[in-house]
Amino acid sequence: MSTTITTTIDIAADPDTVWTVLTDFASYSEWNPFMSRVEGTPEVGSRLVVRLTPAGGRGMTFKPTVLVATPGRELRWLGKLGLGGLFDGEHFFVLERGADGGTRMTHGEKFSGILVSLMRGATKDADDGFDAFNRALKHRAEKVVAR
């Protein structure tokens, strides 16, 4: 069983600027309402430590592995509950340059595993968290451009 959450937002900043903000993990606590902490480096094969803090929900920390890290284009990681196959999440950020020079960011997660049907509430919290993340990233990236 699987389910995918997909959100999009248009950002008035080029993909390289958005990438810089997206991968400046050390600054997440300053602006990010959903992922209060990310440690590690955006390099394929590396492990991250991600702390999620959904509004009104319980926070959780997990240690995903980076699957794709293409500057200015895509960041993707895979987190697993337990050994995998129970409740896995492949999180993604895809950046596309718009005709106006800005960025359309597609942000989402594909949840898979035998516990997905039992975790519907968690996926709703994730959807709300992704939207909050998107708005905050947009604000921060556009603020960088305005300097």
mmCIF file of N, CA and C in Angstrom:
data_model
loop_
_atom_site.group_PDB
_atom_site.id
_atom_site.type_symbol
_atom_site.label_atom_id
_atom_site.label_comp_id
_atom_site.label_asym_id
_atom_site.label_seq_id
_atom_site.Cartn_x
_atom_site.Cartn_y
_atom_site.Cartn_z
ATOM 1 N N MET A 1 0.847 -1.176 0.000
ATOM 2 C CA MET A 1 0.000 0.000 0.000
ATOM 3 C C MET A 1 0.888 1.233 0.000
ATOM 4 N N SER A 2 0.465 2.270 -0.721
ATOM 5 C CA SER A 2 1.210 3.523 -0.713
ATOM 6 C C SER A 2 0.249 4.689 -0.914
ATOM 7 N N THR A 3 0.713 5.846 -0.499
ATOM 8 C CA THR A 3 -0.008 7.091 -0.715
ATOM 9 C C THR A 3 1.033 8.193 -0.883
ATOM 10 N N THR A 4 0.720 9.172 -1.715
ATOM 11 C CA THR A 4 1.663 10.249 -1.979
ATOM 12 C C THR A 4 1.012 11.589 -1.697
ATOM 13 N N ILE A 5 1.744 12.452 -1.019
ATOM 14 C CA ILE A 5 1.347 13.838 -0.805
ATOM 15 C C ILE A 5 2.207 14.674 -1.728
ATOM 16 N N THR A 6 1.596 15.564 -2.483
ATOM 17 C CA THR A 6 2.346 16.455 -3.364
ATOM 18 C C THR A 6 1.820 17.869 -3.197
ATOM 19 N N THR A 7 2.734 18.811 -2.972
ATOM 20 C CA THR A 7 2.395 20.221 -2.878
ATOM 21 C C THR A 7 3.286 20.983 -3.850
ATOM 22 N N THR A 8 2.838 22.142 -4.294
ATOM 23 C CA THR A 8 3.671 22.981 -5.160
ATOM 24 C C THR A 8 3.565 24.431 -4.703
ATOM 25 N N ILE A 9 4.613 25.181 -4.999
ATOM 26 C CA ILE A 9 4.607 26.611 -4.719
ATOM 27 C C ILE A 9 5.520 27.295 -5.722
ATOM 28 N N ASP A 10 5.139 28.489 -6.139
ATOM 29 C CA ASP A 10 5.974 29.303 -7.019
ATOM 30 C C ASP A 10 6.747 30.291 -6.161
ATOM 31 N N ILE A 11 8.044 30.388 -6.419
ATOM 32 C CA ILE A 11 8.942 31.220 -5.628
ATOM 33 C C ILE A 11 9.641 32.202 -6.561
ATOM 34 N N ALA A 12 9.623 33.475 -6.197
ATOM 35 C CA ALA A 12 10.247 34.519 -7.020
ATOM 36 C C ALA A 12 11.746 34.589 -6.715
ATOM 37 N N ALA A 13 12.405 33.481 -6.954
ATOM 38 C CA ALA A 13 13.864 33.360 -6.801
ATOM 39 C C ALA A 13 14.296 32.234 -7.724
ATOM 40 N N ASP A 14 15.512 32.326 -8.254
ATOM 41 C CA ASP A 14 15.980 31.294 -9.177
ATOM 42 C C ASP A 14 16.239 29.984 -8.428
ATOM 43 N N PRO A 15 16.274 28.858 -9.142
ATOM 44 C CA PRO A 15 16.463 27.558 -8.495
ATOM 45 C C PRO A 15 17.744 27.446 -7.660
ATOM 46 N N ASP A 16 18.817 28.104 -8.060
ATOM 47 C CA ASP A 16 20.048 28.029 -7.274
ATOM 48 C C ASP A 16 19.887 28.709 -5.916
ATOM 49 N N THR A 17 19.177 29.821 -5.883
ATOM 50 C CA THR A 17 18.913 30.498 -4.611
ATOM 51 C C THR A 17 18.024 29.637 -3.728
ATOM 52 N N VAL A 18 16.980 29.068 -4.308
ATOM 53 C CA VAL A 18 16.085 28.197 -3.546
ATOM 54 C C VAL A 18 16.871 27.000 -3.013
ATOM 55 N N TRP A 19 17.734 26.412 -3.832
ATOM 56 C CA TRP A 19 18.566 25.281 -3.402
ATOM 57 C C TRP A 19 19.442 25.676 -2.212
ATOM 58 N N THR A 20 20.038 26.858 -2.278
ATOM 59 C CA THR A 20 20.912 27.322 -1.199
ATOM 60 C C THR A 20 20.141 27.411 0.112
ATOM 61 N N VAL A 21 18.940 27.969 0.072
ATOM 62 C CA VAL A 21 18.118 28.071 1.277
ATOM 63 C C VAL A 21 17.672 26.684 1.729
ATOM 64 N N LEU A 22 17.230 25.866 0.792
ATOM 65 C CA LEU A 22 16.749 24.521 1.097
ATOM 66 C C LEU A 22 17.812 23.660 1.766
ATOM 67 N N THR A 23 19.050 23.797 1.356
ATOM 68 C CA THR A 23 20.110 22.927 1.868
ATOM 69 C C THR A 23 20.960 23.584 2.961
ATOM 70 N N ASP A 24 20.579 24.776 3.401
ATOM 71 C CA ASP A 24 21.250 25.416 4.535
ATOM 72 C C ASP A 24 20.595 24.900 5.814
ATOM 73 N N PHE A 25 20.854 23.633 6.092
ATOM 74 C CA PHE A 25 20.202 22.953 7.210
ATOM 75 C C PHE A 25 20.454 23.648 8.546
ATOM 76 N N ALA A 26 21.631 24.224 8.734
ATOM 77 C CA ALA A 26 21.978 24.870 10.003
ATOM 78 C C ALA A 26 21.037 26.030 10.328
ATOM 79 N N SER A 27 20.393 26.620 9.315
ATOM 80 C CA SER A 27 19.499 27.761 9.534
ATOM 81 C C SER A 27 18.031 27.369 9.697
ATOM 82 N N TYR A 28 17.702 26.095 9.571
ATOM 83 C CA TYR A 28 16.301 25.689 9.624
ATOM 84 C C TYR A 28 15.583 26.173 10.887
ATOM 85 N N SER A 29 16.248 26.163 12.018
ATOM 86 C CA SER A 29 15.586 26.563 13.261
ATOM 87 C C SER A 29 15.162 28.027 13.236
ATOM 88 N N GLU A 30 15.756 28.836 12.350
ATOM 89 C CA GLU A 30 15.422 30.255 12.251
ATOM 90 C C GLU A 30 14.123 30.508 11.497
ATOM 91 N N TRP A 31 13.749 29.599 10.595
ATOM 92 C CA TRP A 31 12.617 29.913 9.718
ATOM 93 C C TRP A 31 11.644 28.770 9.473
ATOM 94 N N ASN A 32 12.032 27.555 9.758
ATOM 95 C CA ASN A 32 11.251 26.402 9.322
ATOM 96 C C ASN A 32 10.246 25.960 10.392
ATOM 97 N N PRO A 33 8.944 26.084 10.134
ATOM 98 C CA PRO A 33 7.943 25.705 11.128
ATOM 99 C C PRO A 33 7.649 24.202 11.190
ATOM 100 N N PHE A 34 8.153 23.434 10.244
ATOM 101 C CA PHE A 34 7.831 22.007 10.168
ATOM 102 C C PHE A 34 9.020 21.111 10.469
ATOM 103 N N MET A 35 10.164 21.447 9.931
ATOM 104 C CA MET A 35 11.395 20.708 10.208
ATOM 105 C C MET A 35 12.280 21.623 11.038
ATOM 106 N N SER A 36 12.206 21.453 12.339
ATOM 107 C CA SER A 36 12.915 22.373 13.219
ATOM 108 C C SER A 36 14.423 22.128 13.240
ATOM 109 N N ARG A 37 14.822 20.940 12.797
ATOM 110 C CA ARG A 37 16.250 20.642 12.793
ATOM 111 C C ARG A 37 16.553 19.614 11.713
ATOM 112 N N VAL A 38 17.583 19.895 10.935
ATOM 113 C CA VAL A 38 18.127 18.917 9.996
ATOM 114 C C VAL A 38 19.641 18.987 10.143
ATOM 115 N N GLU A 39 20.247 17.848 10.351
ATOM 116 C CA GLU A 39 21.701 17.768 10.460
ATOM 117 C C GLU A 39 22.206 16.834 9.375
ATOM 118 N N GLY A 40 23.388 17.138 8.858
ATOM 119 C CA GLY A 40 23.996 16.308 7.832
ATOM 120 C C GLY A 40 24.281 17.127 6.595
ATOM 121 N N THR A 41 24.676 16.449 5.555
ATOM 122 C CA THR A 41 24.996 17.118 4.307
ATOM 123 C C THR A 41 24.144 16.545 3.174
ATOM 124 N N PRO A 42 23.731 17.401 2.247
ATOM 125 C CA PRO A 42 22.910 16.937 1.124
ATOM 126 C C PRO A 42 23.773 16.267 0.056
ATOM 127 N N GLU A 43 24.242 15.066 0.370
ATOM 128 C CA GLU A 43 25.063 14.291 -0.556
ATOM 129 C C GLU A 43 24.491 12.882 -0.648
ATOM 130 N N VAL A 44 24.431 12.343 -1.858
ATOM 131 C CA VAL A 44 23.887 11.003 -2.070
ATOM 132 C C VAL A 44 24.595 10.004 -1.164
ATOM 133 N N GLY A 45 23.794 9.203 -0.467
ATOM 134 C CA GLY A 45 24.319 8.168 0.421
ATOM 135 C C GLY A 45 24.511 8.620 1.852
ATOM 136 N N SER A 46 24.483 9.927 2.107
ATOM 137 C CA SER A 46 24.693 10.392 3.481
ATOM 138 C C SER A 46 23.412 10.232 4.290
ATOM 139 N N ARG A 47 23.592 10.143 5.603
ATOM 140 C CA ARG A 47 22.455 10.047 6.521
ATOM 141 C C ARG A 47 22.202 11.417 7.125
ATOM 142 N N LEU A 48 20.952 11.783 7.210
ATOM 143 C CA LEU A 48 20.538 13.027 7.846
ATOM 144 C C LEU A 48 19.870 12.707 9.180
ATOM 145 N N VAL A 49 19.785 13.681 10.037
ATOM 146 C CA VAL A 49 18.954 13.610 11.232
ATOM 147 C C VAL A 49 17.920 14.710 11.063
ATOM 148 N N VAL A 50 16.653 14.327 10.998
ATOM 149 C CA VAL A 50 15.569 15.273 10.730
ATOM 150 C C VAL A 50 14.600 15.254 11.908
ATOM 151 N N ARG A 51 14.306 16.443 12.436
ATOM 152 C CA ARG A 51 13.326 16.590 13.514
ATOM 153 C C ARG A 51 12.102 17.293 12.946
ATOM 154 N N LEU A 52 10.980 16.579 12.897
ATOM 155 C CA LEU A 52 9.705 17.146 12.444
ATOM 156 C C LEU A 52 8.933 17.657 13.655
ATOM 157 N N THR A 53 8.319 18.823 13.494
ATOM 158 C CA THR A 53 7.505 19.391 14.570
ATOM 159 C C THR A 53 6.187 19.892 13.983
ATOM 160 N N PRO A 54 5.262 18.979 13.669
ATOM 161 C CA PRO A 54 3.987 19.399 13.079
ATOM 162 C C PRO A 54 3.159 20.204 14.078
ATOM 163 N N ALA A 55 2.452 21.218 13.582
ATOM 164 C CA ALA A 55 1.592 22.035 14.431
ATOM 165 C C ALA A 55 0.546 21.157 15.098
ATOM 166 N N GLY A 56 0.473 21.232 16.410
ATOM 167 C CA GLY A 56 -0.528 20.471 17.148
ATOM 168 C C GLY A 56 -0.262 18.984 17.227
ATOM 169 N N GLY A 57 0.851 18.525 16.673
ATOM 170 C CA GLY A 57 1.159 17.096 16.700
ATOM 171 C C GLY A 57 2.417 16.807 17.496
ATOM 172 N N ARG A 58 2.671 15.550 17.682
ATOM 173 C CA ARG A 58 3.895 15.148 18.367
ATOM 174 C C ARG A 58 5.052 15.225 17.395
ATOM 175 N N GLY A 59 6.159 15.709 17.886
ATOM 176 C CA GLY A 59 7.348 15.749 17.061
ATOM 177 C C GLY A 59 7.968 14.373 16.956
ATOM 178 N N MET A 60 8.797 14.210 15.937
ATOM 179 C CA MET A 60 9.517 12.952 15.782
ATOM 180 C C MET A 60 10.851 13.215 15.101
ATOM 181 N N THR A 61 11.812 12.380 15.417
ATOM 182 C CA THR A 61 13.130 12.467 14.803
ATOM 183 C C THR A 61 13.376 11.178 14.045
ATOM 184 N N PHE A 62 13.917 11.290 12.844
ATOM 185 C CA PHE A 62 14.261 10.110 12.070
ATOM 186 C C PHE A 62 15.554 10.366 11.328
ATOM 187 N N LYS A 63 16.132 9.305 10.782
ATOM 188 C CA LYS A 63 17.443 9.375 10.139
ATOM 189 C C LYS A 63 17.380 8.812 8.722
ATOM 190 N N PRO A 64 16.939 9.649 7.778
ATOM 191 C CA PRO A 64 16.828 9.184 6.395
ATOM 192 C C PRO A 64 18.177 9.181 5.675
ATOM 193 N N THR A 65 18.199 8.481 4.553
ATOM 194 C CA THR A 65 19.369 8.430 3.674
ATOM 195 C C THR A 65 19.075 9.254 2.421
ATOM 196 N N VAL A 66 20.014 10.103 2.031
ATOM 197 C CA VAL A 66 19.845 10.936 0.848
ATOM 198 C C VAL A 66 19.957 10.067 -0.398
ATOM 199 N N LEU A 67 18.941 10.131 -1.252
ATOM 200 C CA LEU A 67 18.898 9.361 -2.496
ATOM 201 C C LEU A 67 19.347 10.184 -3.701
ATOM 202 N N VAL A 68 18.951 11.464 -3.725
ATOM 203 C CA VAL A 68 19.277 12.362 -4.839
ATOM 204 C C VAL A 68 19.624 13.719 -4.242
ATOM 205 N N ALA A 69 20.698 14.322 -4.735
ATOM 206 C CA ALA A 69 21.089 15.671 -4.318
ATOM 207 C C ALA A 69 21.716 16.357 -5.528
ATOM 208 N N THR A 70 20.871 16.893 -6.389
ATOM 209 C CA THR A 70 21.317 17.571 -7.601
ATOM 210 C C THR A 70 21.104 19.068 -7.398
ATOM 211 N N PRO A 71 22.184 19.832 -7.172
ATOM 212 C CA PRO A 71 22.047 21.261 -6.877
ATOM 213 C C PRO A 71 21.173 21.998 -7.894
ATOM 214 N N GLY A 72 20.256 22.796 -7.348
ATOM 215 C CA GLY A 72 19.360 23.579 -8.186
ATOM 216 C C GLY A 72 18.243 22.793 -8.830
ATOM 217 N N ARG A 73 18.163 21.482 -8.541
ATOM 218 C CA ARG A 73 17.156 20.655 -9.229
ATOM 219 C C ARG A 73 16.350 19.742 -8.313
ATOM 220 N N GLU A 74 17.042 18.927 -7.475
ATOM 221 C CA GLU A 74 16.281 17.932 -6.715
ATOM 222 C C GLU A 74 17.034 17.476 -5.472
ATOM 223 N N LEU A 75 16.260 17.350 -4.382
ATOM 224 C CA LEU A 75 16.736 16.741 -3.145
ATOM 225 C C LEU A 75 15.706 15.690 -2.755
ATOM 226 N N ARG A 76 16.179 14.490 -2.468
ATOM 227 C CA ARG A 76 15.274 13.377 -2.154
ATOM 228 C C ARG A 76 15.943 12.501 -1.106
ATOM 229 N N TRP A 77 15.152 12.085 -0.100
ATOM 230 C CA TRP A 77 15.681 11.172 0.912
ATOM 231 C C TRP A 77 14.640 10.125 1.274
ATOM 232 N N LEU A 78 15.124 9.029 1.862
ATOM 233 C CA LEU A 78 14.253 7.922 2.258
ATOM 234 C C LEU A 78 14.415 7.652 3.739
ATOM 235 N N GLY A 79 13.297 7.739 4.450
ATOM 236 C CA GLY A 79 13.260 7.402 5.866
ATOM 237 C C GLY A 79 12.435 6.147 6.065
ATOM 238 N N LYS A 80 12.838 5.342 7.044
ATOM 239 C CA LYS A 80 12.138 4.074 7.298
ATOM 240 C C LYS A 80 11.826 3.929 8.781
ATOM 241 N N LEU A 81 10.643 3.379 9.055
ATOM 242 C CA LEU A 81 10.287 3.017 10.415
ATOM 243 C C LEU A 81 10.767 1.586 10.623
ATOM 244 N N GLY A 82 11.663 1.408 11.575
ATOM 245 C CA GLY A 82 12.221 0.076 11.805
ATOM 246 C C GLY A 82 13.149 -0.331 10.672
ATOM 247 N N LEU A 83 13.057 -1.578 10.281
ATOM 248 C CA LEU A 83 13.945 -2.111 9.244
ATOM 249 C C LEU A 83 13.485 -1.764 7.829
ATOM 250 N N GLY A 84 12.330 -1.214 7.702
ATOM 251 C CA GLY A 84 11.802 -0.886 6.385
ATOM 252 C C GLY A 84 10.658 -1.801 6.018
ATOM 253 N N GLY A 85 9.752 -1.271 5.196
ATOM 254 C CA GLY A 85 8.608 -2.058 4.760
ATOM 255 C C GLY A 85 7.389 -1.893 5.649
ATOM 256 N N LEU A 86 7.580 -1.284 6.831
ATOM 257 C CA LEU A 86 6.439 -1.028 7.715
ATOM 258 C C LEU A 86 5.781 0.298 7.375
ATOM 259 N N PHE A 87 6.564 1.367 7.428
ATOM 260 C CA PHE A 87 6.097 2.711 7.102
ATOM 261 C C PHE A 87 7.313 3.488 6.639
ATOM 262 N N ASP A 88 7.495 3.557 5.329
ATOM 263 C CA ASP A 88 8.646 4.233 4.739
ATOM 264 C C ASP A 88 8.169 5.515 4.069
ATOM 265 N N GLY A 89 9.030 6.510 4.065
ATOM 266 C CA GLY A 89 8.685 7.768 3.428
ATOM 267 C C GLY A 89 9.817 8.257 2.537
ATOM 268 N N GLU A 90 9.518 8.425 1.257
ATOM 269 C CA GLU A 90 10.483 8.993 0.315
ATOM 270 C C GLU A 90 10.092 10.450 0.102
ATOM 271 N N HIS A 91 10.852 11.330 0.728
ATOM 272 C CA HIS A 91 10.585 12.770 0.742
ATOM 273 C C HIS A 91 11.292 13.420 -0.437
ATOM 274 N N PHE A 92 10.624 14.361 -1.100
ATOM 275 C CA PHE A 92 11.262 14.965 -2.273
ATOM 276 C C PHE A 92 10.971 16.453 -2.397
ATOM 277 N N PHE A 93 11.952 17.151 -2.965
ATOM 278 C CA PHE A 93 11.866 18.547 -3.350
ATOM 279 C C PHE A 93 12.379 18.608 -4.786
ATOM 280 N N VAL A 94 11.545 19.025 -5.720
ATOM 281 C CA VAL A 94 11.946 19.149 -7.118
ATOM 282 C C VAL A 94 11.816 20.619 -7.501
ATOM 283 N N LEU A 95 12.899 21.189 -8.013
ATOM 284 C CA LEU A 95 12.939 22.598 -8.382
ATOM 285 C C LEU A 95 12.968 22.725 -9.903
ATOM 286 N N GLU A 96 12.058 23.523 -10.446
ATOM 287 C CA GLU A 96 12.008 23.757 -11.892
ATOM 288 C C GLU A 96 11.999 25.262 -12.149
ATOM 289 N N ARG A 97 12.843 25.682 -13.081
ATOM 290 C CA ARG A 97 12.894 27.104 -13.442
ATOM 291 C C ARG A 97 11.645 27.455 -14.237
ATOM 292 N N GLY A 98 10.995 28.529 -13.818
ATOM 293 C CA GLY A 98 9.824 29.013 -14.524
ATOM 294 C C GLY A 98 10.224 29.948 -15.660
ATOM 295 N N ALA A 99 9.281 30.254 -16.532
ATOM 296 C CA ALA A 99 9.533 31.154 -17.661
ATOM 297 C C ALA A 99 9.967 32.536 -17.189
ATOM 298 N N ASP A 100 9.538 32.915 -15.976
ATOM 299 C CA ASP A 100 9.883 34.223 -15.427
ATOM 300 C C ASP A 100 11.225 34.224 -14.693
ATOM 301 N N GLY A 101 11.926 33.075 -14.690
ATOM 302 C CA GLY A 101 13.209 32.972 -14.004
ATOM 303 C C GLY A 101 13.084 32.528 -12.563
ATOM 304 N N GLY A 102 11.852 32.471 -12.067
ATOM 305 C CA GLY A 102 11.609 32.001 -10.704
ATOM 306 C C GLY A 102 11.642 30.478 -10.648
ATOM 307 N N THR A 103 11.155 29.950 -9.559
ATOM 308 C CA THR A 103 11.193 28.502 -9.317
ATOM 309 C C THR A 103 9.818 27.980 -8.962
ATOM 310 N N ARG A 104 9.442 26.882 -9.556
ATOM 311 C CA ARG A 104 8.286 26.115 -9.085
ATOM 312 C C ARG A 104 8.862 24.940 -8.313
ATOM 313 N N MET A 105 8.512 24.878 -7.030
ATOM 314 C CA MET A 105 8.985 23.782 -6.193
ATOM 315 C C MET A 105 7.839 22.800 -5.966
ATOM 316 N N THR A 106 8.102 21.549 -6.271
ATOM 317 C CA THR A 106 7.183 20.465 -5.945
ATOM 318 C C THR A 106 7.784 19.753 -4.746
ATOM 319 N N HIS A 107 7.006 19.680 -3.694
ATOM 320 C CA HIS A 107 7.466 19.139 -2.413
ATOM 321 C C HIS A 107 6.472 18.079 -1.973
ATOM 322 N N GLY A 108 6.965 16.915 -1.669
ATOM 323 C CA GLY A 108 6.042 15.876 -1.256
ATOM 324 C C GLY A 108 6.729 14.680 -0.642
ATOM 325 N N GLU A 109 5.926 13.643 -0.471
ATOM 326 C CA GLU A 109 6.439 12.407 0.106
ATOM 327 C C GLU A 109 5.556 11.247 -0.336
ATOM 328 N N LYS A 110 6.221 10.165 -0.692
ATOM 329 C CA LYS A 110 5.513 8.929 -1.008
ATOM 330 C C LYS A 110 5.680 8.001 0.185
ATOM 331 N N PHE A 111 4.558 7.697 0.821
ATOM 332 C CA PHE A 111 4.549 6.792 1.958
ATOM 333 C C PHE A 111 4.209 5.395 1.464
ATOM 334 N N SER A 112 4.950 4.408 1.936
ATOM 335 C CA SER A 112 4.667 3.026 1.551
ATOM 336 C C SER A 112 4.915 2.114 2.745
ATOM 337 N N GLY A 113 4.354 0.922 2.666
ATOM 338 C CA GLY A 113 4.536 -0.071 3.722
ATOM 339 C C GLY A 113 3.216 -0.567 4.256
ATOM 340 N N ILE A 114 3.293 -1.602 5.065
ATOM 341 C CA ILE A 114 2.075 -2.256 5.536
ATOM 342 C C ILE A 114 1.287 -1.430 6.559
ATOM 343 N N LEU A 115 1.906 -0.413 7.170
ATOM 344 C CA LEU A 115 1.204 0.409 8.156
ATOM 345 C C LEU A 115 0.615 1.698 7.591
ATOM 346 N N VAL A 116 0.758 1.932 6.289
ATOM 347 C CA VAL A 116 0.288 3.191 5.698
ATOM 348 C C VAL A 116 -1.196 3.417 5.972
ATOM 349 N N SER A 117 -2.006 2.407 5.823
ATOM 350 C CA SER A 117 -3.449 2.584 6.014
ATOM 351 C C SER A 117 -3.790 2.971 7.453
ATOM 352 N N LEU A 118 -2.933 2.629 8.401
ATOM 353 C CA LEU A 118 -3.170 2.961 9.807
ATOM 354 C C LEU A 118 -2.648 4.349 10.169
ATOM 355 N N MET A 119 -1.914 4.969 9.278
ATOM 356 C CA MET A 119 -1.242 6.231 9.579
ATOM 357 C C MET A 119 -1.854 7.410 8.838
ATOM 358 N N ARG A 120 -3.120 7.357 8.515
ATOM 359 C CA ARG A 120 -3.767 8.442 7.752
ATOM 360 C C ARG A 120 -3.636 9.796 8.448
ATOM 361 N N GLY A 121 -3.763 9.825 9.781
ATOM 362 C CA GLY A 121 -3.625 11.086 10.515
ATOM 363 C C GLY A 121 -2.250 11.689 10.336
ATOM 364 N N ALA A 122 -1.232 10.858 10.307
ATOM 365 C CA ALA A 122 0.139 11.347 10.126
ATOM 366 C C ALA A 122 0.323 11.958 8.759
ATOM 367 N N THR A 123 -0.317 11.393 7.744
ATOM 368 C CA THR A 123 -0.155 11.953 6.406
ATOM 369 C C THR A 123 -0.895 13.289 6.284
ATOM 370 N N LYS A 124 -2.009 13.476 7.001
ATOM 371 C CA LYS A 124 -2.713 14.765 7.000
ATOM 372 C C LYS A 124 -1.840 15.821 7.673
ATOM 373 N N ASP A 125 -1.226 15.488 8.812
ATOM 374 C CA ASP A 125 -0.306 16.415 9.484
ATOM 375 C C ASP A 125 0.844 16.776 8.557
ATOM 376 N N ALA A 126 1.334 15.793 7.806
ATOM 377 C CA ALA A 126 2.443 16.041 6.881
ATOM 378 C C ALA A 126 2.018 17.024 5.802
ATOM 379 N N ASP A 127 0.833 16.869 5.256
ATOM 380 C CA ASP A 127 0.340 17.768 4.212
ATOM 381 C C ASP A 127 0.301 19.212 4.722
ATOM 382 N N ASP A 128 -0.228 19.416 5.910
ATOM 383 C CA ASP A 128 -0.275 20.752 6.500
ATOM 384 C C ASP A 128 1.139 21.270 6.752
ATOM 385 N N GLY A 129 2.012 20.401 7.221
ATOM 386 C CA GLY A 129 3.399 20.780 7.484
ATOM 387 C C GLY A 129 4.139 21.156 6.212
ATOM 388 N N PHE A 130 3.888 20.430 5.124
ATOM 389 C CA PHE A 130 4.541 20.745 3.846
ATOM 390 C C PHE A 130 4.127 22.128 3.366
ATOM 391 N N ASP A 131 2.840 22.444 3.498
ATOM 392 C CA ASP A 131 2.367 23.764 3.076
ATOM 393 C C ASP A 131 3.030 24.869 3.902
ATOM 394 N N ALA A 132 3.129 24.663 5.213
ATOM 395 C CA ALA A 132 3.784 25.653 6.078
ATOM 396 C C ALA A 132 5.264 25.786 5.708
ATOM 397 N N PHE A 133 5.917 24.652 5.461
ATOM 398 C CA PHE A 133 7.319 24.649 5.036
ATOM 399 C C PHE A 133 7.470 25.446 3.740
ATOM 400 N N ASN A 134 6.613 25.176 2.759
ATOM 401 C CA ASN A 134 6.687 25.836 1.456
ATOM 402 C C ASN A 134 6.576 27.355 1.589
ATOM 403 N N ARG A 135 5.589 27.803 2.363
ATOM 404 C CA ARG A 135 5.403 29.245 2.535
ATOM 405 C C ARG A 135 6.621 29.887 3.202
ATOM 406 N N ALA A 136 7.172 29.217 4.205
ATOM 407 C CA ALA A 136 8.343 29.754 4.912
ATOM 408 C C ALA A 136 9.577 29.761 4.013
ATOM 409 N N LEU A 137 9.766 28.714 3.220
ATOM 410 C CA LEU A 137 10.902 28.669 2.293
ATOM 411 C C LEU A 137 10.767 29.773 1.243
ATOM 412 N N LYS A 138 9.571 29.952 0.722
ATOM 413 C CA LYS A 138 9.310 31.008 -0.259
ATOM 414 C C LYS A 138 9.687 32.369 0.334
ATOM 415 N N HIS A 139 9.212 32.637 1.537
ATOM 416 C CA HIS A 139 9.497 33.914 2.191
ATOM 417 C C HIS A 139 10.999 34.123 2.362
ATOM 418 N N ARG A 140 11.688 33.095 2.829
ATOM 419 C CA ARG A 140 13.134 33.214 3.066
ATOM 420 C C ARG A 140 13.906 33.392 1.757
ATOM 421 N N ALA A 141 13.588 32.609 0.732
ATOM 422 C CA ALA A 141 14.303 32.704 -0.541
ATOM 423 C C ALA A 141 14.062 34.058 -1.208
ATOM 424 N N GLU A 142 12.821 34.529 -1.146
ATOM 425 C CA GLU A 142 12.518 35.824 -1.757
ATOM 426 C C GLU A 142 13.168 36.964 -0.990
ATOM 427 N N LYS A 143 13.340 36.794 0.302
ATOM 428 C CA LYS A 143 14.032 37.785 1.127
ATOM 429 C C LYS A 143 15.512 37.852 0.740
ATOM 430 N N VAL A 144 16.115 36.698 0.430
ATOM 431 C CA VAL A 144 17.510 36.650 -0.010
ATOM 432 C C VAL A 144 17.666 37.424 -1.310
ATOM 433 N N VAL A 145 16.731 37.248 -2.230
ATOM 434 C CA VAL A 145 16.781 37.913 -3.544
ATOM 435 C C VAL A 145 16.634 39.429 -3.370
ATOM 436 N N ALA A 146 15.813 39.847 -2.419
ATOM 437 C CA ALA A 146 15.538 41.268 -2.222
ATOM 438 C C ALA A 146 16.731 42.032 -1.635
ATOM 439 N N ARG A 147 17.692 41.332 -1.080
ATOM 440 C CA ARG A 147 18.851 42.005 -0.455
ATOM 441 C C ARG A 147 19.708 42.698 -1.463
#
